[in-house]
Structures are given as C-alpha cells and as structure tokens.
Short mmCIF file of C-alpha atoms and ligand atoms in Angstrom, two decimals:
data_model
loop_
_atom_site.label_atom_id
_atom_site.label_comp_id
_atom_site.label_asym_id
_atom_site.label_seq_id
_atom_site.Cartn_x
_atom_site.Cartn_y
_atom_site.Cartn_z
CA UNK M 270 120.93 96.26 62.18
CA UNK M 271 123.16 93.51 63.81
CA UNK M 272 121.71 91.06 66.29
CA UNK M 273 122.04 91.75 69.99
CA UNK M 274 124.40 89.22 71.64
CA UNK M 275 124.34 88.17 75.31
CA UNK M 276 125.79 85.46 77.46
CA UNK M 277 122.37 84.42 78.74
CA UNK M 278 118.83 85.14 77.63
CA UNK M 279 116.11 84.73 80.25
CA UNK M 280 112.50 84.31 79.12
CA UNK M 281 110.13 85.66 81.83
CA UNK M 282 110.71 88.05 84.72
CA UNK M 283 108.86 86.16 87.50
CA UNK M 284 110.76 85.05 90.67
CA UNK M 285 112.45 82.35 88.65
CA UNK M 286 113.72 84.72 85.99
CA UNK M 287 114.67 87.28 88.53
CA UNK M 288 116.70 84.97 90.76
CA UNK M 289 118.57 83.62 87.73
CA UNK M 290 119.27 87.09 86.29
CA UNK M 291 120.52 88.40 89.65
CA UNK M 292 122.94 85.51 90.16
CA UNK M 293 124.44 85.66 86.63
CA UNK M 294 124.70 89.49 86.70
CA UNK M 295 126.33 89.31 90.08
CA UNK M 296 128.96 86.91 88.60
CA UNK M 297 129.86 89.19 85.67
CA UNK M 298 127.80 87.72 82.82
CA UNK M 299 125.76 89.75 80.35
CA UNK M 300 122.17 88.93 80.81
CA UNK M 301 118.91 89.92 79.13
CA UNK M 302 115.49 89.37 80.37
CA UNK M 303 112.54 89.39 77.88
CA UNK M 304 109.20 89.69 79.46
CA UNK M 305 105.88 89.57 77.72
CA UNK M 306 103.94 91.74 80.01
CA UNK M 307 104.30 95.20 81.55
CA UNK M 308 104.84 94.97 85.29
CA UNK M 309 103.09 95.08 87.65
CA UNK M 310 100.99 92.29 86.31
CA UNK M 311 98.80 89.73 88.10
CA UNK M 312 99.86 86.36 88.58
CA UNK M 313 98.78 83.69 91.13
CA UNK M 314 101.04 81.91 93.70
CA UNK M 315 100.83 84.19 96.80
CA UNK M 316 101.68 81.92 99.71
CA UNK M 317 105.34 81.44 99.87
CA UNK M 318 107.34 78.87 101.86
CA UNK M 319 110.49 79.43 103.82
CA UNK M 320 112.94 77.59 101.51
CA UNK M 321 112.61 80.40 98.83
CA UNK M 322 114.06 83.04 101.23
CA UNK M 323 117.48 81.10 100.94
CA UNK M 324 117.44 81.79 97.26
CA UNK M 325 116.38 85.50 97.46
CA UNK M 326 119.17 86.01 100.09
CA UNK M 327 121.75 84.14 98.16
CA UNK M 328 121.41 86.36 95.10
CA UNK M 329 121.06 89.64 96.99
CA UNK M 330 117.19 90.13 96.61
CA UNK M 331 116.07 89.76 100.18
CA UNK M 332 116.64 93.31 101.46
CA UNK M 333 114.46 94.94 98.71
CA UNK M 334 111.67 92.50 99.57
CA UNK M 335 112.07 93.20 103.33
CA UNK M 336 111.52 96.88 102.86
CA UNK M 337 107.98 96.34 101.45
CA UNK M 338 106.43 95.11 104.66
CA UNK M 339 104.63 92.19 103.13
CA UNK M 340 102.53 89.99 105.52
CA UNK M 341 104.84 87.71 107.43
CA UNK M 342 103.95 84.09 107.25
CA UNK M 343 105.23 81.84 110.17
CA UNK M 344 103.31 78.71 109.43
CA UNK M 345 100.02 77.57 108.01
CA UNK M 346 96.63 76.40 109.35
CA UNK M 347 94.56 73.61 107.83
CA UNK M 348 90.79 73.32 108.86
CA UNK M 349 88.45 70.41 108.28
CA UNK M 350 85.06 71.03 109.85
CA UNK M 351 85.65 71.38 113.61
CA UNK M 352 89.14 70.11 113.44
CA UNK M 353 92.31 72.24 112.95
CA UNK M 354 95.99 71.44 112.40
CA UNK M 355 98.45 74.26 112.68
CA UNK M 356 102.08 74.11 111.54
CA UNK M 357 104.72 76.43 113.00
CA UNK M 358 107.79 76.72 110.91
CA UNK M 359 109.85 77.46 113.97
CA UNK M 360 109.16 73.93 115.12
CA UNK M 361 110.37 72.22 111.92
CA UNK M 362 112.87 69.33 111.86
CA UNK M 363 115.38 70.97 109.43
CA UNK M 364 117.38 74.03 110.05
CA UNK M 365 116.59 77.05 107.88
CA UNK M 366 114.25 80.02 107.62
CA UNK M 367 111.29 79.93 110.05
CA UNK M 368 109.24 82.52 108.10
CA UNK M 369 108.32 83.99 104.76
CA UNK M 370 105.63 86.07 103.29
CA UNK M 371 102.18 85.99 101.89
CA UNK M 372 102.28 88.41 98.89
CA UNK M 373 100.29 90.10 96.20
CA UNK M 374 102.49 88.79 93.43
CA UNK M 375 102.00 91.94 91.16
CA UNK M 376 103.80 94.00 93.71
CA UNK M 377 106.25 91.29 94.91
CA UNK M 378 107.48 90.55 91.37
CA UNK M 379 107.72 94.32 90.52
CA UNK M 380 109.91 94.79 93.52
CA UNK M 381 112.23 92.18 92.22
CA UNK M 382 112.41 93.58 88.69
CA UNK M 383 112.84 97.19 90.02
CA UNK M 384 115.86 96.11 91.90
CA UNK M 385 117.32 94.21 88.93
CA UNK M 386 116.85 97.34 86.76
CA UNK M 387 118.38 99.51 89.54
CA UNK M 388 121.47 97.34 89.28
CA UNK M 389 121.62 97.78 85.53
CA UNK M 390 120.18 94.47 84.41
CA UNK M 391 118.51 94.78 80.99
CA UNK M 392 114.76 93.81 81.07
CA UNK M 393 112.70 94.22 78.01
CA UNK M 394 109.05 94.35 79.06
CA UNK M 395 106.17 93.84 76.67
CA UNK M 396 108.26 91.78 74.34
CA UNK M 397 107.36 88.17 73.65
CA UNK M 398 109.64 85.31 72.72
CA UNK M 399 107.95 83.59 69.69
CA UNK M 400 110.63 81.37 68.15
CA UNK M 401 114.05 79.89 69.06
CA UNK M 402 116.69 78.29 66.74
CA UNK M 403 119.58 76.39 68.18
CA UNK M 404 122.91 75.97 66.40
CA UNK M 405 125.01 72.77 66.73
CA UNK M 406 127.29 74.36 69.40
CA UNK M 407 124.17 75.11 71.60
CA UNK M 408 124.12 78.86 70.93
CA UNK M 409 120.76 80.22 69.97
CA UNK M 410 118.96 82.89 68.04
CA UNK M 411 115.66 83.95 69.67
CA UNK M 412 112.97 85.92 67.87
CA UNK M 413 111.18 88.58 69.93
CA UNK M 414 107.95 90.45 68.98
CA UNK M 415 107.18 93.79 70.48
CA UNK M 416 103.55 95.01 71.08
CA UNK M 417 103.45 96.69 67.71
CA UNK M 418 104.47 93.47 66.01
CA UNK M 419 108.02 94.42 65.24
CA UNK M 420 110.39 91.56 65.39
CA UNK M 421 114.08 91.37 66.46
CA UNK M 422 116.61 88.68 67.30
CA UNK M 423 118.97 87.98 70.21
CA UNK M 424 121.96 85.73 70.08
CA UNK M 425 122.66 83.90 73.40
CA UNK M 426 125.11 81.23 74.57
CA UNK M 427 122.39 79.94 76.88
CA UNK M 428 118.69 80.41 77.31
CA UNK M 429 116.87 80.00 80.61
CA UNK M 430 113.17 79.46 80.14
CA UNK M 431 111.38 81.00 83.11
CA UNK M 432 108.15 81.69 81.27
CA UNK M 433 105.94 80.04 83.93
CA UNK M 434 102.59 78.97 82.47
CA UNK M 435 103.80 80.46 79.19
CA UNK M 436 105.87 77.31 78.87
CA UNK M 437 107.70 78.78 75.85
CA UNK M 438 110.34 76.11 75.23
CA UNK M 439 108.22 73.11 76.20
CA UNK M 440 105.76 74.28 73.49
CA UNK M 441 108.36 75.29 70.89
CA UNK M 442 110.41 72.07 71.39
CA UNK M 443 107.50 69.73 72.11
CA UNK M 444 108.65 68.86 75.59
CA UNK M 445 105.30 68.67 77.34
CA UNK M 446 104.06 65.51 78.88
CA UNK M 447 100.90 64.74 80.89
CA UNK M 448 101.28 65.11 84.66
CA UNK M 449 100.60 62.23 87.07
CA UNK M 450 98.87 64.59 89.46
CA UNK M 451 94.97 64.45 89.41
CA UNK M 452 93.28 66.96 87.13
CA UNK M 453 92.49 69.97 89.41
CA UNK M 454 91.38 73.49 88.51
CA UNK M 455 91.25 76.67 90.57
CA UNK M 456 89.08 79.69 90.77
CA UNK M 457 90.17 82.79 92.79
CA UNK M 458 90.08 86.56 93.30
CA UNK M 459 91.05 89.22 95.87
CA UNK M 460 88.65 90.87 98.32
CA UNK M 461 89.01 94.02 100.37
CA UNK M 462 88.94 92.27 103.75
CA UNK M 463 86.77 94.87 105.55
CA UNK M 464 85.45 92.32 108.14
CA UNK M 465 88.98 91.09 108.88
CA UNK M 466 89.00 90.00 112.61
CA UNK M 467 91.29 91.79 114.97
CA UNK M 468 94.57 90.13 115.88
CA UNK M 469 96.24 86.99 114.69
CA UNK M 470 93.00 85.40 113.28
CA UNK M 471 92.81 88.27 110.73
CA UNK M 472 96.36 87.72 109.46
CA UNK M 473 96.88 83.93 109.43
CA UNK M 474 96.89 81.90 106.27
CA UNK M 475 94.31 79.11 106.29
CA UNK M 476 93.41 76.17 103.95
CA UNK M 477 89.81 75.12 104.70
CA UNK M 478 89.25 71.57 103.53
CA UNK M 479 85.62 71.29 102.52
CA UNK M 480 85.90 67.76 101.05
CA UNK M 481 88.66 65.36 100.27
CA UNK M 482 89.57 66.95 96.96
CA UNK M 483 88.25 70.48 97.37
CA UNK M 484 89.69 73.24 99.53
CA UNK M 485 89.58 77.02 99.94
CA UNK M 486 92.63 79.20 100.51
CA UNK M 487 92.45 82.41 102.50
CA UNK M 488 95.65 84.46 102.25
CA UNK M 489 95.55 87.87 103.95
CA UNK M 490 97.93 90.55 102.66
CA UNK M 491 99.34 93.44 104.55
CA UNK M 492 97.60 95.96 102.17
CA UNK M 493 94.17 94.99 103.61
CA UNK M 494 93.16 92.76 100.71
CA UNK M 495 92.82 88.99 101.04
CA UNK M 496 93.23 86.36 98.36
CA UNK M 497 90.49 83.68 98.30
CA UNK M 498 90.46 80.79 95.97
CA UNK M 499 89.13 77.32 95.55
CA UNK M 500 90.96 74.22 94.14
CA UNK M 501 89.03 71.02 93.29
CA UNK M 502 88.39 68.53 90.55
CA UNK M 503 87.94 70.25 87.21
CA UNK M 504 84.46 68.73 86.53
CA UNK M 505 83.34 69.68 90.05
CA UNK M 506 84.33 73.33 89.63
CA UNK M 507 82.60 73.46 86.26
CA UNK M 508 79.44 72.09 87.68
CA UNK M 509 78.71 75.33 89.43
CA UNK M 510 76.50 77.56 87.28
CA UNK M 511 77.07 81.02 85.89
CA UNK M 512 80.15 83.07 85.26
CA UNK M 513 83.31 82.87 87.43
CA UNK M 514 81.92 85.23 90.00
CA UNK M 515 78.70 83.24 90.36
CA UNK M 516 80.67 80.01 90.74
CA UNK M 517 83.10 81.44 93.38
CA UNK M 518 80.17 82.98 95.36
CA UNK M 519 78.30 79.75 95.41
CA UNK M 520 81.49 77.84 96.37
CA UNK M 521 82.14 80.18 99.23
CA UNK M 522 78.92 78.90 100.91
CA UNK M 523 80.79 75.58 101.27
CA UNK M 524 83.01 77.08 103.99
CA UNK M 525 81.33 77.40 107.30
CA UNK M 526 84.50 79.19 108.66
CA UNK M 527 84.70 81.89 106.03
CA UNK M 528 81.20 82.42 104.61
CA UNK M 529 80.27 85.34 107.01
CA UNK M 530 83.70 87.14 106.62
CA UNK M 531 83.56 87.45 102.76
CA UNK M 532 79.78 87.20 102.01
CA UNK M 533 78.49 89.89 99.80
CA UNK M 534 81.88 91.82 99.66
CA UNK M 535 82.70 93.14 96.16
CA UNK M 536 85.51 91.17 94.42
CA UNK M 537 88.55 93.24 93.36
CA UNK M 538 88.47 91.67 89.96
CA UNK M 539 86.35 89.01 88.07
CA UNK M 540 87.45 85.79 89.53
CA UNK M 541 89.95 83.92 87.26
CA UNK M 542 89.88 80.19 86.62
CA UNK M 543 92.86 78.12 85.66
CA UNK M 544 92.02 74.73 84.38
CA UNK M 545 94.07 71.49 84.86
CA UNK M 546 96.90 73.02 86.77
CA UNK M 547 99.46 70.37 86.93
CA UNK M 548 102.24 70.37 84.13
CA UNK M 549 105.23 68.19 83.40
CA UNK M 550 107.97 67.82 80.80
CA UNK M 551 110.05 65.14 79.22
CA UNK M 552 113.37 66.83 80.03
CA UNK M 553 114.59 69.81 82.09
CA UNK M 554 117.60 70.80 80.03
CA UNK M 555 119.28 70.37 76.67
CA UNK M 556 122.10 71.87 74.55
CA UNK M 557 122.11 75.53 75.37
CA UNK M 558 118.85 75.71 77.38
CA UNK M 559 117.40 74.88 80.67
CA UNK M 560 113.77 75.06 82.03
CA UNK M 561 113.21 76.52 85.42
CA UNK M 562 110.11 77.27 87.60
CA UNK M 563 106.65 76.58 86.42
CA UNK M 564 107.88 76.21 82.85
CA UNK M 565 109.43 72.94 83.96
CA UNK M 566 107.09 71.40 86.31
CA UNK M 567 103.99 72.37 88.42
CA UNK M 568 102.28 69.99 90.75
CA UNK M 569 99.40 71.44 92.75
CA UNK M 570 98.99 74.52 94.94
CA UNK M 571 98.05 72.61 98.02
CA UNK M 572 101.45 73.06 99.71
CA UNK M 573 102.46 76.33 98.09
CA UNK M 574 105.57 74.92 96.63
CA UNK M 575 105.46 76.62 93.27
CA UNK M 576 107.60 79.84 93.90
CA UNK M 577 110.07 77.76 95.91
CA UNK M 578 110.65 75.29 93.10
CA UNK M 579 110.91 78.20 90.72
CA UNK M 580 113.68 79.86 92.82
CA UNK M 581 115.40 76.68 93.72
CA UNK M 582 115.65 75.64 89.99
CA UNK M 583 116.57 79.12 88.85
CA UNK M 584 119.36 79.51 91.35
CA UNK M 585 120.87 76.10 90.68
CA UNK M 586 120.56 76.56 86.82
CA UNK M 587 122.23 79.87 86.99
CA UNK M 588 125.12 78.55 89.06
CA UNK M 589 125.62 75.62 86.68
CA UNK M 590 125.49 77.89 83.55
CA UNK M 591 128.01 80.22 85.19
CA UNK M 592 130.40 77.19 85.62
CA UNK M 593 129.83 76.01 82.07
CA UNK M 594 130.52 79.39 80.50
CA UNK M 595 133.75 79.57 82.55
CA UNK M 596 134.80 76.28 80.90
CA UNK M 597 134.12 73.94 83.84
CA UNK M 598 132.57 70.57 83.38
CA UNK M 599 129.06 70.25 84.76
CA UNK M 600 126.82 67.26 85.06
CA UNK M 601 123.25 68.59 84.24
CA UNK M 602 121.65 65.09 84.55
CA UNK M 603 122.89 64.53 88.21
CA UNK M 604 123.41 67.97 89.48
CA UNK M 605 120.33 69.65 87.95
CA UNK M 606 117.80 67.20 86.71
CA UNK M 607 118.12 64.64 89.40
CA UNK M 608 118.28 67.25 92.21
CA UNK M 609 115.14 68.98 90.99
CA UNK M 610 113.29 65.70 90.45
CA UNK M 611 114.22 64.49 93.95
CA UNK M 612 112.44 67.48 95.35
CA UNK M 613 109.56 67.26 93.03
CA UNK M 614 109.14 63.61 93.85
CA UNK M 615 108.86 64.34 97.61
CA UNK M 616 106.31 66.94 97.06
CA UNK M 617 104.50 64.83 94.52
CA UNK M 618 103.99 62.15 97.15
CA UNK M 619 102.55 64.74 99.63
CA UNK M 620 100.23 66.07 96.96
CA UNK M 621 99.02 62.58 95.89
CA UNK M 622 98.64 61.47 99.45
CA UNK M 623 96.68 64.62 100.35
CA UNK M 624 94.15 63.74 97.69
CA UNK M 625 93.99 59.99 98.65
CA UNK M 626 93.10 61.27 102.10
CA UNK M 627 96.08 59.71 103.87
CA UNK M 628 97.85 62.89 104.65
CA UNK M 629 94.60 64.46 105.85
CA UNK M 630 94.30 61.69 108.31
CA UNK M 631 97.70 62.50 109.81
CA UNK M 632 96.96 66.25 109.83
CA UNK M 633 93.67 65.87 111.54
CA UNK M 634 94.35 63.00 114.02
CA UNK M 635 93.32 63.34 117.67
CA UNK M 636 96.65 61.97 118.84
CA UNK M 637 99.17 64.34 117.27
CA UNK M 638 102.87 63.16 117.47
CA UNK M 639 105.20 66.24 117.73
CA UNK M 640 108.23 64.54 116.13
CA UNK M 641 106.22 63.50 113.19
CA UNK M 642 104.67 66.91 113.00
CA UNK M 643 108.16 68.67 112.99
CA UNK M 644 109.36 66.33 110.11
CA UNK M 645 106.27 66.99 108.04
CA UNK M 646 106.60 70.69 108.90
CA UNK M 647 110.07 70.71 107.29
CA UNK M 648 108.59 69.37 104.12
CA UNK M 649 105.93 72.04 104.20
CA UNK M 650 108.60 74.64 104.59
CA UNK M 651 110.23 73.36 101.31
CA UNK M 652 113.28 71.68 102.94
CA UNK M 653 112.60 68.59 100.79
CA UNK M 654 116.33 67.69 100.18
CA UNK M 655 117.19 67.02 103.80
CA UNK M 656 117.94 63.33 103.98
CA UNK M 657 118.11 63.41 107.77
CA UNK M 658 114.29 63.80 107.71
CA UNK M 659 112.59 60.47 107.45
CA UNK M 660 109.58 62.14 105.88
CA UNK M 661 111.87 63.16 103.10
CA UNK M 662 114.16 60.01 102.83
CA UNK M 663 111.25 57.53 102.98
CA UNK M 664 108.39 59.72 101.63
CA UNK M 665 107.08 56.95 99.39
CA UNK M 666 105.98 54.76 102.28
CA UNK M 667 106.08 56.78 105.48
CA UNK M 668 102.98 58.82 104.86
CA UNK M 669 100.99 55.74 104.00
CA UNK M 670 102.30 53.86 107.02
CA UNK M 671 101.61 56.58 109.43
CA UNK M 672 98.15 57.08 107.97
CA UNK M 673 97.56 53.36 108.41
CA UNK M 674 98.67 53.53 112.15
CA UNK M 675 96.37 56.55 112.61
CA UNK M 676 93.46 54.44 111.30
CA UNK M 677 94.39 51.51 113.62
CA UNK M 678 94.58 53.84 116.67
CA UNK M 679 91.19 55.26 115.87
CA UNK M 680 89.67 51.87 115.48
CA UNK M 681 91.24 50.81 118.83
CA UNK M 682 89.96 53.95 120.53
CA UNK M 683 86.46 53.29 119.17
CA UNK M 684 86.47 49.67 120.30
CA UNK M 685 87.61 50.54 123.82
CA UNK M 686 84.57 52.79 124.16
CA UNK M 687 82.18 50.04 123.23
P1 LIG S 199 105.81 83.26 86.58
O1 LIG S 199 105.81 83.85 87.84
O2 LIG S 199 104.48 82.76 86.02
O3 LIG S 199 106.56 84.18 85.51
C1 LIG S 199 106.62 83.91 84.21
C2 LIG S 199 106.80 85.05 83.27
O4 LIG S 199 107.02 84.70 81.99
C3 LIG S 199 105.45 85.88 83.40
O5 LIG S 199 105.62 87.24 83.80
C4 LIG S 199 105.03 85.81 81.79
O6 LIG S 199 104.53 87.17 81.46
C5 LIG S 199 106.40 85.63 81.22
N1 LIG S 199 106.12 85.07 79.81
C6 LIG S 199 105.37 84.04 79.50
N2 LIG S 199 105.45 83.72 78.17
C7 LIG S 199 106.38 84.53 77.63
C8 LIG S 199 106.96 84.78 76.33
N3 LIG S 199 106.50 84.03 75.24
N4 LIG S 199 107.94 85.72 76.28
C9 LIG S 199 108.35 86.43 77.29
N5 LIG S 199 107.81 86.34 78.51
C10 LIG S 199 106.83 85.37 78.70
N6 LIG S 199 102.95 78.97 94.13
C11 LIG S 199 103.40 79.25 95.42
O7 LIG S 199 104.61 79.26 95.62
N7 LIG S 199 102.44 79.47 96.39
C12 LIG S 199 101.12 79.50 96.05
O8 LIG S 199 100.27 79.66 97.03
C13 LIG S 199 100.67 79.04 94.89
N8 LIG S 199 99.43 79.10 94.49
C14 LIG S 199 99.05 78.72 93.22
C15 LIG S 199 97.70 78.61 93.03
C16 LIG S 199 97.34 78.32 91.54
C17 LIG S 199 95.87 78.17 91.25
C18 LIG S 199 98.26 77.97 90.58
C19 LIG S 199 97.89 77.65 89.18
C20 LIG S 199 99.58 78.16 90.92
C21 LIG S 199 100.04 78.53 92.26
N9 LIG S 199 101.38 78.60 92.55
C22 LIG S 199 101.68 78.85 93.73
C23 LIG S 199 102.39 78.38 91.47
C24 LIG S 199 103.02 79.76 91.07
O9 LIG S 199 102.01 80.48 90.26
C25 LIG S 199 104.22 79.47 90.18
O10 LIG S 199 104.88 78.34 90.54
C26 LIG S 199 105.20 80.69 90.15
O11 LIG S 199 104.56 81.88 89.76
C27 LIG S 199 106.26 80.28 89.20
O12 LIG S 199 107.20 81.39 89.06
P2 LIG S 199 107.92 81.45 87.63
O13 LIG S 199 108.95 82.55 87.82
O14 LIG S 199 108.31 80.18 87.14
O15 LIG S 199 106.82 81.97 86.64
#
C-alpha cells in the first residue's frame, strides 16, 4: 500500500491542532490530524483568557463553542487572606474581547474536533506518532501506530507539532531545554459543586493565594461541577502524606475561603498530579516543522495563558505555512519565533514576579491605581503584544518599580500612624 500524502500533518487535536487544522483547511490545503487519544479525553487547562477568542473567531470555530453554553468568564478574582483583588476584562487597557469561558476541556476540545470533522477534516483518533524522518527538502515521513500496534506512514510537506505535553518533536529531535520558571507541580480534580452559593459568588473563578508560592484554583463550570486544584513547589506538594486524594484533601484545609464549600464532597476522579510543569525548547521551528502550543513552551498556570499561547502560535504558524506552500517568502525567525517569544517573555516576567511576591504586592495593595490595574488587566486578558501598554512595553522593570513604590507607600502610611 502506498503512503498517504498530505500538505500538512498536525500532531494532536487539542485547541492548538484544531485552530491550525481549521485555518489550513479553510485555505484549501489538505490536512491530516493524528491524535493519540479517543475524544472526549481529560486534559487540564480550563480557565481561558479573552485573547484566544480572536483565534477561534478568525478560523470559524467560535459559533460551535458559543452553542455549548460554557460558563462565561468576565474576569478573575485573587484572594489573599482577607484581601481581594478582582479584575474585570471590560476595564482593560487594550481593545479586544472582554470575556471568554471556563470550560471542562474534554467537552470543549470535543466540540472543536466534532466541528472539524463536520467540515470534512480528516482526524485519525487513537493513532500515535512514534517517529519522523525529514528529507533534505524539508518534507517528512511520519510513522503512526494504531492501538493494535499496526504501523503506517504519512508523507507531508509540513508538520505542525501540537502534541501538548506529549512534546513529540522536542523529544524525537532533542529540542527540550530546562525552563527558567521555578519548579512547580499541581494536583487537581473536579467536584460536583452541590454547595455552590447562589448568584455570582457560585460562578466566579477565583485564585486563593495561601502562601507566596502556593495557590488554589476554583473554576466553576456550567455543568454543575467545579475544578479545584493546587499549584505549589514540587517538594511542598510531595510533603503531603498519602495518595493524591489524601494530599488534595489535606491541602484544601489551607483555604479558609473554600474549605466549607468542598469539604467531604466526593471527587469526580482520583486527583491527578503533574510534576514540574514548566517546559521550554531550544527552537520553535525548523525545515518542514513548527512547534505550537504546549509542545513549544509552557510557563505556569497562574495566569491561565496556556490555551491562548496554543491558539496564538497555531494560528500564526498555519498562516505562515499557507504562505510558504503558496511559494511566498516567510521569515520564521522574526515573524514566528520572535513574535511568540515576545509574548512568552511578557508572561514570563509576570509569572516570575508573582512568585517573588512583587506582583502580589501590587494586586493586594490598599491604594489601588485604576490606570495601572487596567494595564495589568490587559496582560491578564492575553493582550501581551500591545506596545501601547506600558506594562507590556516595559514589563521587565515596571512590575518591580511599582512593587517598590507600593512598599514605600505602605511604609509611609505606617510611619504617619506612629
Ligand atoms: P493539548 O490540549 O495538550 O493537546 C495535545 C494533544 O496531543 C492531546 O490530545 C494528546 O493526546 C495529543 N498527543 C500527544 N502525544 C501524541 C502523539 N505521540 N501522537 C498523536 N497525538 C499526541 N491553560 C490555560 O489556558 N488555562 C488554564 O487554566 C490552565 N491551567 C493549567 C493547569 C496545569 C496544572 C497545567 C499543567 C496546565 C494548565 N494549562 C492551562 C495549560 C494547558 O493545559 C495547555 O496549555 C493547553 O492544553 C495546550 O493546548 P495544546 O493544544 O497545545 O495541547
């Protein structure tokens, strides 16, 4: 039997693979998506940020998502003991979407792949990419294994690796590099939220900061379940005794805000633990391939940027491949790698400054500045390429400077009371 030939092979059918597949199919290219799992499948990454709505809209995937009635997310609340800091996306510095969703990803991702299949895009579920060979002209032969162990090959002019934590090409081509982000791990599950409070309180997404490096997420879904999970230093999470359920139940006691709401409720599944979350790579593209989404880079879940980076990179990579396959010249270094790294670097500053405590000082200050808040809000909404935002343009120093001023104001206030 001859090898199947396509223009573009996409590894993985998460949001990144789906956005890329949709764009290329809409533009007349032959696309094949190879997906290891059967959908729906569980994956973490449930709190979206508004920037990803631009990508779903651009590739024609927003309407199928809107029909599902996912829980609408219009901002995010951070708690630290008695203090609260609430962001409202409608008050952000940068123009763009003011809302998004908080979603059970199994259903969300299945909605995307159902729509792709409805439009005639070929998705091979339960097939795993195990090897790739590149020719000198950049074209490739990819080996696929089905669940019975049968192997087949696909020839493609381009490969988009959207395999998320599968990290197929970084593993096969030796592209992994250690991340600069602190070693954090996470433990999480879903709960039927039978004690969900009436009104807004029951639906709002919250991050409860129990110590500088350890925090709880509470993400209510429209299906009556809520996602709960902790992120913290790997050795701290491992110090809790017992299995994952014992650990999470013990950790829930750290949250004075949420202990009562979730105590004793059965978990929908044995809590999962992902260790040392942050990932990085030496390069984002090469002859005949590009890495998108989590397969390329993952920082930390604290600002929910994962899916947005996945869709931003997938949309851009698909546009550039389309141009290249039409014979146009493209500059992968400037227009892809540099663009993605610019965004990653902004978020990286916010993640690092979160864990140094500087950003937490700004969030939980007693003297909130609405201009600063709207600029930080735009970053949290994922609009990290807007150079009119000083908190994007000067991200390296501005967070630190404002944190320092916050400290000085606090000191001055304390002195004036003496
Ligand atoms: P995925 O959604 O992971 O999809 C990759 C697909 O590739 C999978 O379906 C997999 O089965 C398939 N695959 C893997 N290997 C192979 C193979 N060999 N062959 C074929 N297919 C393969 N992001 C957010 O936006 N918001 C959040 O709140 C958030 N919270 C997070 C919390 C934690 C603890 C962690 C670890 C991550 C979180 N993320 C969050 C990040 C989020 O999980 C990812 O960024 C997002 O899922 C990336 O999408 P993707 O399309 O790149 O990959």
